[in-house]
């Protein structure tokens, strides 16, 4: 039996496209064994098995950024991870490795190269991370898929962001469906909906700004669906207990429902969020996470240039932003319509999972 090893994890930004690729490979090749590689303490430990995929784990071995005892131990620990992935490749008869980024990818990429099996890479962000830059160096041209057209990565092809079919097939013009989703989420039909999310890890700065302005949202007749991230919403939940149109949840099962009901989205600009909101035609205000290598700002740049979204620096996001920028915008139907049309006009690819699956198939046939 042909086996494919999907490598990635740590955040939903890696896990979501990895699973989308895995689902498409299963559809195309039902006789293949599709398994995932992650760490035991990452989000993938819960999400991947729940999605119906077997998860194999190796140790999380981040490269130390400073001179420390951990730096001295790193080479041995990293080499052990490479050896463990090589053992998995041999034991499971793995025919190809598909990496999407994260701590497990560098050892998986090196193991694939040493085992002389095809390596396929997907880069979600506009600015590639270190793991996928390594992967691109180790693989063949045409086996690297990118999400954004401005991404600079060796041998890459524009494929878009692999995402669930519920999002790529979402029709926000279907008012009956939107009404059903509003009812599912406890929302009314007679008030605009503002969806606020910080992604799987939450966004403290955004949460704090809305904590200070929640009552104003209620006064202005705006209902809020605020997705705080697990364990991040207690203060906000307590503060809005008496506000019937302010809904605080840890997460939404099926983000297509949130995109469907949102008149406006306020979110971090992770690659998956930007891609999904753009494909769905959701007007957005992005608040890039101010850490990493600046990829979140670059992820949203094309959307902002096109007029599909606004961008506010994390350091500038406050109660004033909510009350003077966001609340007037969420009630401006004409401008929201223009933003939605601008998003759809960007024509982001909606078949990225199929394109990545085709790259895997060609690699094995070649």
Coordinates of C-alpha atoms in Angstrom, one line a residue:
X1 CA 0.0 0.0 0.0
X2 CA 1.2 3.5 -0.9
X3 CA 1.7 5.7 2.2
X4 CA 1.9 9.5 2.3
X5 CA 3.3 11.3 5.3
X6 CA 1.9 14.7 6.0
X7 CA 4.2 16.8 8.2
X8 CA 3.2 20.0 10.0
X9 CA 1.5 21.4 13.1
X10 CA 1.7 23.8 15.9
X11 CA -1.0 26.2 14.7
X12 CA -4.3 25.8 12.8
X13 CA -2.5 27.8 10.1
X14 CA -0.4 24.7 9.4
X15 CA -2.9 22.1 10.4
X16 CA -5.9 23.3 8.4
X17 CA -4.1 23.2 4.9
X18 CA -2.4 19.9 5.9
X19 CA -5.8 18.3 6.5
X20 CA -7.3 19.8 3.4
X21 CA -4.5 18.2 1.3
X22 CA -4.9 14.9 3.2
X23 CA -8.7 14.8 2.5
X24 CA -8.1 15.5 -1.2
X25 CA -5.5 12.8 -1.4
X26 CA -7.9 10.3 0.2
X27 CA -10.6 11.3 -2.3
X28 CA -8.3 10.9 -5.3
X29 CA -6.5 7.8 -4.0
X30 CA -8.8 5.9 -1.6
X31 CA -6.3 3.0 -1.5
X32 CA -3.5 5.1 -0.2
X33 CA -2.7 5.3 3.5
X34 CA -2.5 9.0 4.5
X35 CA -0.9 9.7 7.9
X36 CA 0.3 12.8 9.7
X37 CA 3.4 13.7 11.6
X38 CA 3.3 16.2 14.5
X39 CA 4.2 16.6 18.1
X40 CA 2.3 15.3 21.1
X41 CA 1.9 18.8 22.7
X42 CA 0.8 20.7 19.6
X43 CA -2.8 21.5 18.5
X44 CA -2.5 18.7 16.0
X45 CA -2.6 16.2 18.9
X46 CA -6.3 16.9 19.2
X47 CA -7.3 18.2 15.8
X48 CA -5.7 15.6 13.5
X49 CA -7.2 12.5 15.1
X50 CA -10.6 14.3 15.4
X51 CA -10.4 14.8 11.6
X52 CA -10.0 11.1 11.1
X53 CA -6.2 10.9 10.4
X54 CA -3.6 8.9 12.3
X55 CA -1.1 11.1 14.0
X56 CA 2.5 9.9 14.5
X57 CA 4.6 12.1 16.8
X58 CA 8.2 13.1 17.3
X59 CA 9.8 15.4 19.9
X60 CA 9.4 19.2 19.5
X61 CA 12.9 20.4 19.0
X62 CA 13.0 24.2 18.3
X63 CA 16.3 25.7 17.3
X64 CA 17.6 27.8 20.3
X65 CA 18.0 31.5 19.4
X66 CA 20.7 32.2 22.0
X67 CA 23.8 30.6 23.3
X68 CA 22.5 28.3 26.1
X69 CA 22.7 24.7 27.3
X70 CA 19.8 23.9 25.0
X71 CA 21.9 25.0 22.0
X72 CA 24.5 22.4 22.9
X73 CA 21.9 19.7 23.1
X74 CA 20.2 20.7 19.9
X75 CA 22.3 18.8 17.3
X76 CA 21.9 15.5 19.0
X77 CA 18.1 16.0 19.6
X78 CA 17.6 17.1 16.0
X79 CA 19.6 14.2 14.6
X80 CA 17.5 11.8 16.7
X81 CA 14.3 13.3 15.2
X82 CA 15.7 12.8 11.7
X83 CA 16.5 9.2 12.5
X84 CA 13.0 8.6 13.9
X85 CA 11.3 10.0 10.8
X86 CA 13.6 7.8 8.6
X87 CA 12.4 4.8 10.8
X88 CA 8.8 5.8 10.2
X89 CA 9.4 6.1 6.4
X90 CA 10.8 2.6 6.3
X91 CA 8.3 1.0 8.7
X92 CA 5.3 2.5 7.0
X93 CA 6.5 2.2 3.5
X94 CA 6.1 6.0 3.0
X95 CA 6.3 6.9 -0.7
X96 CA 6.4 10.7 -0.3
X97 CA 6.5 13.4 2.4
X98 CA 4.2 16.5 2.2
X99 CA 5.3 19.3 4.5
X100 CA 3.4 22.5 5.4
X101 CA 5.7 24.0 8.0
X102 CA 6.3 23.8 11.7
X103 CA 8.8 22.2 14.0
X104 CA 8.5 18.7 12.6
X105 CA 9.2 19.7 9.0
X106 CA 13.0 20.1 9.0
X107 CA 13.7 16.6 10.3
X108 CA 11.0 15.2 8.0
X109 CA 12.4 17.1 5.0
X110 CA 15.9 15.8 5.7
X111 CA 14.7 12.3 6.3
X112 CA 12.8 12.3 2.9
X113 CA 15.9 13.5 1.1
X114 CA 18.1 10.8 2.8
X115 CA 15.5 8.1 2.0
X116 CA 15.4 9.4 -1.6
X117 CA 11.6 9.7 -1.8
X118 CA 9.7 12.7 -3.2
X119 CA 9.3 15.8 -1.0
X120 CA 6.4 18.2 -1.6
X121 CA 6.1 21.5 0.2
X122 CA 3.2 23.9 0.7
X123 CA 4.0 27.5 2.0
X124 CA 1.0 29.3 3.5
X125 CA 2.5 32.7 4.3
X126 CA 3.5 35.5 2.0
X127 CA 7.0 35.4 3.6
X128 CA 8.3 31.8 3.9
X129 CA 9.4 30.4 7.2
X130 CA 12.8 28.8 7.8
X131 CA 11.4 25.2 7.6
X132 CA 9.9 25.6 4.2
X133 CA 12.9 27.5 2.8
X134 CA 14.9 24.4 3.7
X135 CA 12.3 22.2 2.1
X136 CA 12.4 24.2 -1.1
X137 CA 16.1 23.8 -1.3
X138 CA 15.9 20.0 -0.8
X139 CA 13.2 19.3 -3.4
X140 CA 12.6 19.5 -7.1
X141 CA 11.2 22.5 -9.0
X142 CA 7.5 22.3 -9.3
X143 CA 7.0 20.5 -6.0
X144 CA 6.6 23.6 -4.0
X145 CA 3.1 25.3 -3.8
X146 CA 2.6 28.8 -2.5
X147 CA -0.5 30.7 -1.4
X148 CA 0.2 34.3 -2.4
X149 CA 1.5 35.4 -5.8
X150 CA 4.2 37.6 -4.3
X151 CA 5.8 34.8 -2.2
X152 CA 9.5 34.3 -3.1
X153 CA 10.4 30.6 -2.7
X154 CA 12.7 28.5 -4.9
X155 CA 10.9 26.4 -7.5
X156 CA 7.5 27.4 -6.4
X157 CA 4.1 27.4 -8.2
X158 CA 1.0 29.4 -7.2
X159 CA -1.7 27.0 -5.9
X160 CA -3.5 29.0 -3.3
X161 CA -4.5 28.0 0.2
X162 CA -5.9 24.4 0.7
X163 CA -9.1 24.9 2.6
X164 CA -12.4 23.1 3.4
X165 CA -14.9 22.8 0.6
X166 CA -17.5 24.3 2.9
X167 CA -15.5 27.6 2.5
X168 CA -14.7 27.4 -1.2
X169 CA -18.3 26.6 -1.9
X170 CA -19.8 29.2 0.4
X171 CA -22.4 31.5 -1.2
X172 CA -22.9 34.6 1.0
X173 CA -25.6 35.7 -1.3
X174 CA -27.8 32.7 -0.1
X175 CA -29.9 34.6 2.5
X176 CA -31.7 31.5 3.6
X177 CA -28.5 29.7 4.4
X178 CA -27.1 32.8 6.2
X179 CA -30.3 32.9 8.3
X180 CA -29.9 29.3 9.2
X181 CA -26.3 29.8 10.3
X182 CA -27.3 32.9 12.3
X183 CA -29.9 30.8 14.1
X184 CA -27.3 28.1 14.7
X185 CA -25.0 30.6 16.3
X186 CA -27.7 32.3 18.4
X187 CA -27.7 35.5 16.3
X188 CA -30.6 37.7 15.3
X189 CA -31.7 38.5 11.7
X190 CA -32.3 42.2 12.3
X191 CA -28.9 43.5 13.3
X192 CA -25.5 43.6 11.6
X193 CA -23.0 40.9 12.6
X194 CA -19.4 41.7 13.6
X195 CA -17.3 38.6 13.9
X196 CA -14.1 39.0 15.9
X197 CA -11.4 36.3 16.1
X198 CA -7.8 36.0 17.0
X199 CA -7.3 32.5 15.6
X200 CA -6.6 29.4 17.5
X201 CA -4.3 31.1 20.0
X202 CA -6.5 34.1 20.6
X203 CA -5.4 37.8 20.4
X204 CA -5.1 39.6 23.7
X205 CA -4.9 43.1 22.2
X206 CA -8.1 42.6 20.2
X207 CA -9.9 41.0 23.2
X208 CA -8.9 43.9 25.5
X209 CA -10.1 46.6 23.0
X210 CA -13.5 44.9 22.7
X211 CA -13.7 44.4 26.5
X212 CA -13.6 48.2 26.7
X213 CA -16.1 48.8 24.0
X214 CA -18.6 45.9 24.3
X215 CA -21.3 48.1 25.7
X216 CA -20.9 50.6 22.9
X217 CA -21.4 47.8 20.3
X218 CA -24.7 47.0 22.0
X219 CA -25.7 50.6 22.0
X220 CA -25.0 51.0 18.3
X221 CA -27.2 48.0 17.5
X222 CA -24.4 45.7 16.4
X223 CA -24.3 42.1 17.5
X224 CA -20.9 40.6 18.0
X225 CA -19.7 37.0 17.7
X226 CA -16.4 37.1 19.5
X227 CA -14.2 34.0 19.1
X228 CA -11.6 34.4 21.8
X229 CA -9.5 31.2 21.7
X230 CA -9.6 28.6 24.4
X231 CA -9.2 30.0 27.9
X232 CA -8.9 33.6 26.7
X233 CA -12.4 34.8 27.1
X234 CA -13.3 34.7 30.8
X235 CA -13.0 38.4 31.5
X236 CA -14.9 39.3 28.3
X237 CA -17.6 36.7 29.0
X238 CA -18.1 38.2 32.5
X239 CA -18.2 41.8 31.3
X240 CA -20.8 41.1 28.6
X241 CA -23.0 38.9 30.7
X242 CA -25.8 41.5 30.6
X243 CA -25.4 42.3 26.9
X244 CA -27.7 40.0 24.9
X245 CA -26.2 40.8 21.6
X246 CA -22.5 40.1 22.6
X247 CA -21.7 36.5 22.1
X248 CA -18.4 35.1 23.5
X249 CA -17.3 31.7 22.4
X250 CA -14.0 29.8 22.6
X251 CA -14.2 28.6 19.1
X252 CA -16.7 28.0 16.2
X253 CA -17.0 24.5 14.9
X254 CA -17.0 25.1 11.1
X255 CA -15.6 28.6 10.4
X256 CA -17.6 28.7 7.2
X257 CA -20.6 29.5 9.4
X258 CA -18.8 32.5 10.9
X259 CA -17.8 33.8 7.5
X260 CA -21.3 33.3 6.2
X261 CA -22.9 35.4 8.9
X262 CA -20.2 38.1 9.2
X263 CA -21.0 41.5 7.8
X264 CA -17.5 42.4 8.9
X265 CA -14.6 40.4 10.2
X266 CA -11.9 41.6 12.7
X267 CA -9.0 39.2 12.8
X268 CA -5.3 38.5 12.8
X269 CA -4.0 38.2 9.3
X270 CA -2.8 34.6 9.4
X271 CA -2.5 33.1 5.9
X272 CA -5.5 30.8 6.3
X273 CA -7.7 33.6 7.6
X274 CA -6.8 36.0 4.8
X275 CA -7.2 33.4 2.1
X276 CA -10.5 32.1 3.5
X277 CA -12.1 35.5 4.0
X278 CA -11.0 36.6 0.5
X279 CA -12.4 33.5 -1.2
X280 CA -15.6 33.9 0.8
X281 CA -15.8 37.6 0.0
X282 CA -15.9 38.8 3.7
X283 CA -14.9 42.4 4.3
X284 CA -12.2 42.5 7.0
X285 CA -10.2 44.6 9.3
X286 CA -6.8 42.8 9.9
X287 CA -4.6 43.3 12.9
X288 CA -1.3 41.6 12.1
X289 CA 0.4 39.8 14.9
X290 CA 3.5 41.8 15.6
X291 CA 6.0 38.9 16.1
X292 CA 7.7 36.4 13.8
X293 CA 9.2 37.6 10.5
X294 CA 6.5 40.1 9.5
X295 CA 4.5 37.5 7.5
X296 CA 1.1 38.5 8.8
X297 CA 1.4 42.1 7.5
X298 CA 2.5 40.7 4.1
X299 CA -0.3 38.2 4.0
X300 CA -2.9 40.9 4.1
X301 CA -1.1 43.4 1.8
X302 CA -2.8 42.3 -1.4
X303 CA -6.2 42.4 0.1
X304 CA -5.7 45.9 1.6
X305 CA -4.3 47.2 -1.8
X306 CA -7.4 45.9 -3.5
X307 CA -9.8 47.6 -1.1
X308 CA -11.1 44.4 0.3
X309 CA -9.9 45.0 3.8
X310 CA -8.3 47.5 6.2
X311 CA -5.2 47.0 8.3
X312 CA -4.6 48.4 11.8
X313 CA -1.2 47.9 13.6
X314 CA -1.5 45.8 16.7
X315 CA 0.0 48.6 18.8
X316 CA -2.7 51.0 17.6
X317 CA -5.7 48.7 18.1
X318 CA -7.8 50.1 20.9
X319 CA -11.3 51.0 22.0
X320 CA -11.0 54.0 19.8
X321 CA -10.4 51.8 16.8
X322 CA -13.5 49.8 17.6
X323 CA -15.7 52.9 18.2
X324 CA -14.4 55.2 15.5
X325 CA -13.5 52.8 12.7
X326 CA -15.1 49.4 13.1
X327 CA -18.6 50.3 14.3
X328 CA -19.2 52.9 11.6
X329 CA -17.9 50.4 9.0
X330 CA -20.1 47.4 10.0
X331 CA -23.2 49.5 9.6
X332 CA -22.2 51.0 6.2
X333 CA -23.8 48.5 3.8
X334 CA -22.6 50.3 0.6
X335 CA -19.0 50.2 1.6
X336 CA -19.2 46.6 2.8
X337 CA -20.6 45.6 -0.5
X338 CA -17.7 47.3 -2.3
X339 CA -15.2 45.5 -0.1
X340 CA -16.8 42.2 -0.6
X341 CA -16.8 42.6 -4.4
X342 CA -13.1 43.7 -4.2
X343 CA -12.2 40.5 -2.3
X344 CA -14.0 38.2 -4.8
X345 CA -12.3 40.1 -7.7
X346 CA -8.9 39.0 -6.5
X347 CA -9.8 35.6 -7.8
X348 CA -7.8 33.7 -5.2
X349 CA -7.5 30.0 -6.2
X350 CA -10.2 27.8 -4.7
X351 CA -8.8 24.4 -5.7
X352 CA -5.5 24.5 -3.9
X353 CA -6.0 21.1 -2.2
X354 CA -6.6 19.5 -5.6
X355 CA -3.6 21.2 -7.0
X356 CA -1.3 20.0 -4.2
X357 CA -2.8 16.5 -4.5
X358 CA -2.0 16.6 -8.3
X359 CA 1.6 17.6 -7.5
X360 CA 1.9 14.6 -5.1
X361 CA 0.5 12.2 -7.8
X362 CA 2.9 13.5 -10.5
X363 CA 5.8 13.2 -8.1
X364 CA 5.1 9.5 -7.6
X365 CA 4.3 8.8 -11.2
X366 CA 7.6 10.5 -12.3

